[in-house]
CSV table of C-alpha atoms in Angstrom, one decimal:
chain,number,residue,atom,x,y,z
A,1,MET,CA,-0.1,124.1,-107.2
A,2,MET,CA,-1.9,126.0,-110.0
A,3,GLY,CA,-5.7,126.8,-110.1
A,4,PRO,CA,-7.2,123.8,-112.6
A,5,ALA,CA,-5.3,121.5,-110.0
A,6,HIS,CA,-6.4,122.9,-107.1
A,7,SER,CA,-9.7,122.7,-108.1
A,8,LEU,CA,-9.7,119.0,-109.4
A,9,SER,CA,-8.1,118.2,-105.8
A,10,GLY,CA,-10.9,119.8,-104.2
A,11,ALA,CA,-13.7,118.0,-106.2
A,12,ALA,CA,-12.0,114.8,-105.8
A,13,ALA,CA,-11.6,115.3,-101.9
A,14,TRP,CA,-15.4,115.6,-101.6
A,15,LEU,CA,-16.3,113.0,-103.9
A,16,GLY,CA,-13.8,111.1,-101.5
A,17,VAL,CA,-15.9,112.2,-98.3
A,18,GLY,CA,-18.9,111.3,-100.2
A,19,ALA,CA,-17.6,107.5,-100.6
A,20,ALA,CA,-16.5,107.4,-96.9
A,21,ALA,CA,-20.0,108.8,-95.8
A,22,ALA,CA,-21.9,106.0,-97.7
A,23,ALA,CA,-19.3,103.3,-96.2
A,24,ALA,CA,-20.4,105.0,-92.8
A,25,GLY,CA,-23.7,104.7,-93.3
A,26,HIS,CA,-24.8,108.2,-93.9
A,27,PRO,CA,-24.7,108.6,-97.8
A,28,MET,CA,-25.0,111.8,-99.3
A,29,PRO,CA,-28.1,112.4,-101.5
A,30,TRP,CA,-26.6,113.0,-105.3
A,31,PRO,CA,-27.6,116.9,-105.1
A,32,VAL,CA,-25.4,117.2,-101.8
A,33,LEU,CA,-22.5,115.0,-103.7
A,34,LEU,CA,-22.7,117.4,-106.6
A,35,ALA,CA,-23.0,120.6,-105.1
A,36,GLY,CA,-20.4,119.7,-102.3
A,37,ALA,CA,-17.9,118.9,-105.1
A,38,LEU,CA,-18.2,122.0,-107.0
A,39,ILE,CA,-18.4,124.0,-103.6
A,40,CYS,CA,-15.4,122.3,-102.8
A,41,ALA,CA,-13.7,122.8,-106.4
A,42,GLY,CA,-14.2,126.5,-105.7
A,43,ALA,CA,-12.9,126.7,-102.2
A,44,ALA,CA,-9.8,124.9,-103.1
A,45,LEU,CA,-9.2,128.6,-104.9
A,46,ALA,CA,-9.9,130.5,-102.1
A,47,PRO,CA,-6.5,130.6,-100.3
A,48,ASP,CA,-5.2,132.5,-103.1
A,49,LEU,CA,-7.1,135.5,-102.0
A,50,ASP,CA,-3.8,136.7,-101.2
A,51,HIS,CA,-2.4,136.8,-104.4
A,52,LYS,CA,-2.5,139.7,-106.8
A,53,ALA,CA,-2.0,137.2,-110.0
A,54,ALA,CA,-4.2,134.4,-108.8
A,55,THR,CA,-7.6,132.8,-110.6
A,56,ILE,CA,-9.7,134.3,-107.9
A,57,SER,CA,-8.3,137.7,-108.3
A,58,ARG,CA,-9.6,137.5,-111.9
A,59,SER,CA,-13.0,135.9,-111.2
A,60,PHE,CA,-15.0,138.9,-109.9
A,61,GLY,CA,-13.7,141.7,-111.9
A,62,PRO,CA,-12.4,145.2,-110.0
A,63,LEU,CA,-14.0,143.5,-107.0
A,64,SER,CA,-11.9,140.6,-106.6
A,65,ARG,CA,-8.9,142.6,-107.5
A,66,TRP,CA,-9.6,145.2,-104.7
A,67,ILE,CA,-10.2,142.4,-102.0
A,68,CYS,CA,-7.2,140.4,-103.1
A,69,GLU,CA,-5.2,143.6,-102.3
A,70,ILE,CA,-6.6,144.0,-99.2
A,71,VAL,CA,-6.1,140.7,-97.8
A,72,ASP,CA,-2.7,140.4,-99.0
A,73,LYS,CA,-1.9,143.6,-97.1
A,74,LEU,CA,-3.7,142.0,-93.7
A,75,SER,CA,-2.0,138.9,-94.1
A,76,TYR,CA,1.3,140.3,-94.4
A,77,ALA,CA,0.7,142.5,-91.6
A,78,VAL,CA,-0.4,139.7,-89.6
A,79,TYR,CA,2.8,137.9,-90.4
A,80,LYS,CA,5.0,140.7,-89.4
A,81,ALA,CA,3.3,140.9,-86.0
A,82,THR,CA,3.4,137.0,-85.3
A,83,ARG,CA,6.7,136.1,-86.7
A,84,LYS,CA,9.3,134.6,-84.6
A,85,GLN,CA,12.8,135.0,-84.6
A,86,GLY,CA,13.3,131.9,-87.0
A,87,ASP,CA,10.5,133.1,-89.8
A,88,PRO,CA,12.6,134.8,-92.6
A,89,ARG,CA,11.6,138.4,-93.5
A,90,ARG,CA,9.3,138.8,-96.6
A,91,SER,CA,7.7,141.6,-98.6
A,92,GLY,CA,4.0,140.3,-99.2
A,93,GLY,CA,1.4,138.5,-97.5
A,94,HIS,CA,1.0,135.1,-100.2
A,95,ARG,CA,1.1,132.0,-98.7
A,96,THR,CA,0.4,133.0,-94.9
A,97,LEU,CA,-2.7,133.9,-93.3
A,98,THR,CA,-4.9,132.2,-95.8
A,99,HIS,CA,-2.9,129.2,-96.2
A,100,THR,CA,-3.5,128.0,-92.7
A,101,TRP,CA,-6.0,125.6,-91.0
A,102,LEU,CA,-7.3,128.5,-88.9
A,103,TRP,CA,-8.3,130.4,-91.9
A,104,ALA,CA,-10.1,127.5,-93.4
A,105,VAL,CA,-12.1,126.5,-90.6
A,106,LEU,CA,-13.2,130.3,-89.9
A,107,LEU,CA,-14.0,130.7,-93.4
A,108,GLY,CA,-16.2,127.6,-93.3
A,109,ALA,CA,-17.8,128.5,-89.8
A,110,GLY,CA,-18.6,131.8,-91.4
A,111,CYS,CA,-20.3,130.4,-94.3
A,112,SER,CA,-22.2,128.0,-92.6
A,113,ALA,CA,-23.5,130.7,-90.0
A,114,ALA,CA,-24.5,132.9,-93.2
A,115,ALA,CA,-26.5,130.0,-94.5
A,116,ILE,CA,-28.4,129.3,-91.5
A,117,ASN,CA,-29.0,133.1,-90.5
A,118,GLY,CA,-29.3,134.6,-93.9
A,119,GLY,CA,-31.8,132.3,-95.6
A,120,ARG,CA,-32.1,131.4,-99.3
A,121,TRP,CA,-30.4,134.5,-100.6
A,122,ALA,CA,-27.3,133.8,-98.2
A,123,VAL,CA,-27.2,130.4,-99.6
A,124,LEU,CA,-27.4,131.5,-103.3
A,125,ALA,CA,-24.6,133.8,-102.7
A,126,ILE,CA,-22.6,131.3,-101.3
A,127,LEU,CA,-23.4,128.8,-104.2
A,128,PHE,CA,-22.8,131.8,-106.8
A,129,VAL,CA,-19.2,132.7,-105.5
A,130,HIS,CA,-18.1,128.9,-105.4
A,131,MET,CA,-19.6,128.1,-108.8
A,132,VAL,CA,-17.9,131.0,-110.5
A,133,LEU,CA,-14.5,129.8,-108.7
A,134,ALA,CA,-15.4,126.0,-109.8
A,135,ILE,CA,-15.9,127.1,-113.5
A,136,GLU,CA,-12.8,129.3,-113.6
A,137,GLY,CA,-10.7,126.5,-112.1
A,138,LEU,CA,-12.6,123.2,-113.7
A,139,LEU,CA,-13.2,125.0,-117.1
A,140,TRP,CA,-9.9,127.4,-117.0
A,141,ARG,CA,-9.1,127.0,-120.9
A,142,ALA,CA,-12.9,128.2,-121.7
A,143,ALA,CA,-13.2,130.9,-118.9
A,144,ARG,CA,-10.0,132.6,-119.7
A,145,GLY,CA,-9.9,136.1,-120.8
A,146,SER,CA,-12.2,139.1,-119.2
A,147,SER,CA,-14.8,138.7,-122.5
A,148,SER,CA,-16.0,135.5,-121.0
A,149,ASP,CA,-16.4,136.9,-117.3
A,150,VAL,CA,-20.2,137.7,-117.9
A,151,LEU,CA,-20.6,134.2,-119.4
A,152,VAL,CA,-19.2,132.6,-116.6
A,153,TRP,CA,-21.2,134.7,-113.9
A,154,LEU,CA,-24.5,134.2,-115.5
A,155,LEU,CA,-23.6,130.2,-115.9
A,156,ALA,CA,-22.7,130.2,-112.2
A,157,ALA,CA,-25.9,132.2,-111.2
A,158,THR,CA,-27.9,129.8,-113.0
A,159,SER,CA,-26.4,126.9,-111.7
A,160,ALA,CA,-26.8,128.2,-108.0
A,161,TRP,CA,-30.3,128.9,-108.8
A,162,ILE,CA,-30.9,125.2,-110.2
A,163,ILE,CA,-28.9,123.5,-107.3
A,164,ALA,CA,-30.6,125.6,-104.4
A,165,GLY,CA,-34.0,124.8,-105.7
A,166,VAL,CA,-33.1,120.9,-106.2
A,167,LEU,CA,-31.6,120.9,-102.5
A,168,ASP,CA,-34.7,122.5,-101.2
A,169,LYS,CA,-36.7,119.6,-102.1
A,170,PRO,CA,-37.6,117.0,-99.4
A,171,GLY,CA,-35.0,114.3,-99.1
A,172,ASN,CA,-32.7,116.1,-101.7
A,173,GLY,CA,-30.3,117.1,-98.8
A,174,SER,CA,-30.6,120.7,-97.6
A,175,ASP,CA,-30.7,119.1,-94.1
A,176,TRP,CA,-28.4,116.3,-94.7
A,177,LEU,CA,-26.0,115.5,-91.8
A,178,PHE,CA,-27.6,118.1,-89.4
A,179,THR,CA,-31.3,117.2,-89.3
A,180,ALA,CA,-32.6,119.5,-86.5
A,181,PRO,CA,-35.0,122.0,-87.2
A,182,GLY,CA,-33.0,125.5,-88.6
A,183,GLN,CA,-29.9,123.6,-89.2
A,184,GLU,CA,-30.7,123.4,-93.0
A,185,TYR,CA,-27.3,124.0,-95.0
A,186,LEU,CA,-25.2,123.7,-92.3
A,187,TRP,CA,-23.1,121.4,-94.1
A,188,LEU,CA,-22.3,124.1,-96.5
A,189,GLY,CA,-19.3,125.0,-94.6
A,190,LEU,CA,-17.8,121.4,-94.6
A,191,PRO,CA,-16.7,121.4,-98.3
A,192,ILE,CA,-15.3,124.9,-98.0
A,193,VAL,CA,-13.3,124.1,-95.0
A,194,LEU,CA,-12.2,121.0,-96.9
A,195,GLY,CA,-11.4,122.9,-100.1
A,196,ALA,CA,-9.2,125.4,-98.4
A,197,LEU,CA,-7.5,122.5,-96.6
A,198,VAL,CA,-6.9,120.8,-99.7
A,199,HIS,CA,-5.3,123.6,-101.6
A,200,ASP,CA,-2.9,124.1,-98.5
A,201,ILE,CA,-1.8,120.6,-98.7
A,202,GLY,CA,-1.1,120.8,-102.2
A,203,ASP,CA,0.7,123.9,-101.9
A,204,ALA,CA,2.7,122.0,-98.8
A,205,LEU,CA,4.0,119.6,-102.0
A,206,THR,CA,5.7,122.3,-103.7
A,207,VAL,CA,9.0,123.9,-103.3
A,208,SER,CA,8.0,126.8,-100.7
A,209,GLY,CA,6.0,124.6,-98.6
A,210,CYS,CA,2.9,125.9,-96.6
A,211,PRO,CA,2.4,127.3,-93.1
A,212,ILE,CA,-0.6,125.3,-92.6
A,213,LEU,CA,-0.2,124.7,-88.8
A,214,TRP,CA,0.0,128.4,-87.7
A,215,PRO,CA,-0.4,129.9,-85.1
A,216,ILE,CA,1.2,126.6,-83.6
A,217,PRO,CA,4.9,127.1,-83.4
A,218,VAL,CA,7.2,124.6,-84.5
A,219,GLY,CA,10.6,125.0,-83.4
A,220,ARG,CA,12.2,128.7,-83.8
A,221,LYS,CA,9.3,129.4,-86.3
A,222,ARG,CA,5.7,130.4,-86.4
A,223,TRP,CA,5.1,130.1,-89.8
A,224,TYR,CA,6.8,126.9,-90.3
A,225,PRO,CA,6.5,125.8,-94.1
A,226,LEU,CA,5.2,122.4,-93.6
A,227,GLY,CA,5.8,119.9,-96.5
A,228,PRO,CA,7.5,116.5,-97.5
A,229,PRO,CA,11.2,116.3,-97.7
A,230,LYS,CA,12.8,118.9,-100.4
A,231,ALA,CA,13.5,115.9,-102.7
A,232,MET,CA,10.0,115.0,-103.2
A,233,ARG,CA,8.5,118.6,-103.6
A,234,PHE,CA,7.9,120.2,-107.2
A,235,ARG,CA,7.7,123.3,-108.9
A,236,ALA,CA,3.8,125.1,-109.1
A,237,GLY,CA,2.9,124.3,-112.9
A,238,SER,CA,5.5,121.4,-113.3
A,239,TRP,CA,5.1,118.3,-115.3
A,240,VAL,CA,4.5,116.5,-111.8
A,241,GLU,CA,1.3,118.7,-111.6
A,242,LEU,CA,0.3,118.8,-114.9
A,243,ARG,CA,0.9,115.0,-115.8
A,244,VAL,CA,0.8,112.8,-112.9
A,245,LEU,CA,-1.2,114.6,-110.1
A,246,MET,CA,-4.4,116.2,-112.3
A,247,PRO,CA,-4.8,112.8,-113.9
A,248,VAL,CA,-4.6,111.0,-110.5
A,249,PHE,CA,-7.1,113.8,-109.2
A,250,MET,CA,-9.6,112.8,-112.0
A,251,LEU,CA,-9.3,109.4,-111.2
A,252,LEU,CA,-9.6,109.3,-107.7
A,253,GLY,CA,-12.5,111.7,-108.2
A,254,GLY,CA,-14.4,109.0,-110.6
A,255,VAL,CA,-13.9,106.3,-108.2
A,256,GLY,CA,-14.9,108.2,-105.2
A,257,CYS,CA,-18.1,109.2,-107.1
A,258,ALA,CA,-18.7,105.8,-108.1
A,259,ALA,CA,-18.5,104.5,-104.5
A,260,ALA,CA,-20.7,107.5,-103.2
A,261,LEU,CA,-23.5,106.6,-105.4
A,262,GLY,CA,-23.4,102.9,-104.5
A,263,VAL,CA,-22.2,102.0,-108.2
A,264,ILE,CA,-18.9,100.2,-106.9
């Protein structure tokens, strides 16, 4: 799928988690619901860090383009080193390493560890990166073009600072779900893992499928392109994505938000 659909699906997924948490007796404070939805929307773009033309490659100027080149080469190297006989030969690393459950878990765990051990500035950095990506994904029409980059960064920095300040107040969710001393913001890794997995599932619905299960082999393939029957798949950016899935994501997100806040 394309960036806007990925971000919408990520936000909707976290709002759905909020609804489930409320039903299970662990309701999210509204700042956690808001911050998590934005983080998840941003994290849903992160697996495309292996694609030089993806939204994330343009989000932080030359730095993100350089990182994308490195990740693409790393992903390709891992693919070549671990492919089985049934895996096809390929010339790049897109939709390989960063599109797996293992990458999602490691990324989320790393961010949680950084949030716990790095203090406020680490939390602000995590929020800033994901706010930039969320803005690029959800407000993609307004954020297009290099001339808008500085405005996006300023908006993301301001949002990160405000959200962190709100979360830090007692009862607002810095210790949501993990309440032991020293575990504040441990939950930050959850929307990051979820966003990456939602991205992978979205890509699995497209023509090429997605090797979510790696490194678990399936038959003669270690990079098995998981997905529904080919007749049910669609091309990224097609009318199915734009006119069917995106409205569905918005509807589900709205329902999930209302349920999480106890409105319905």
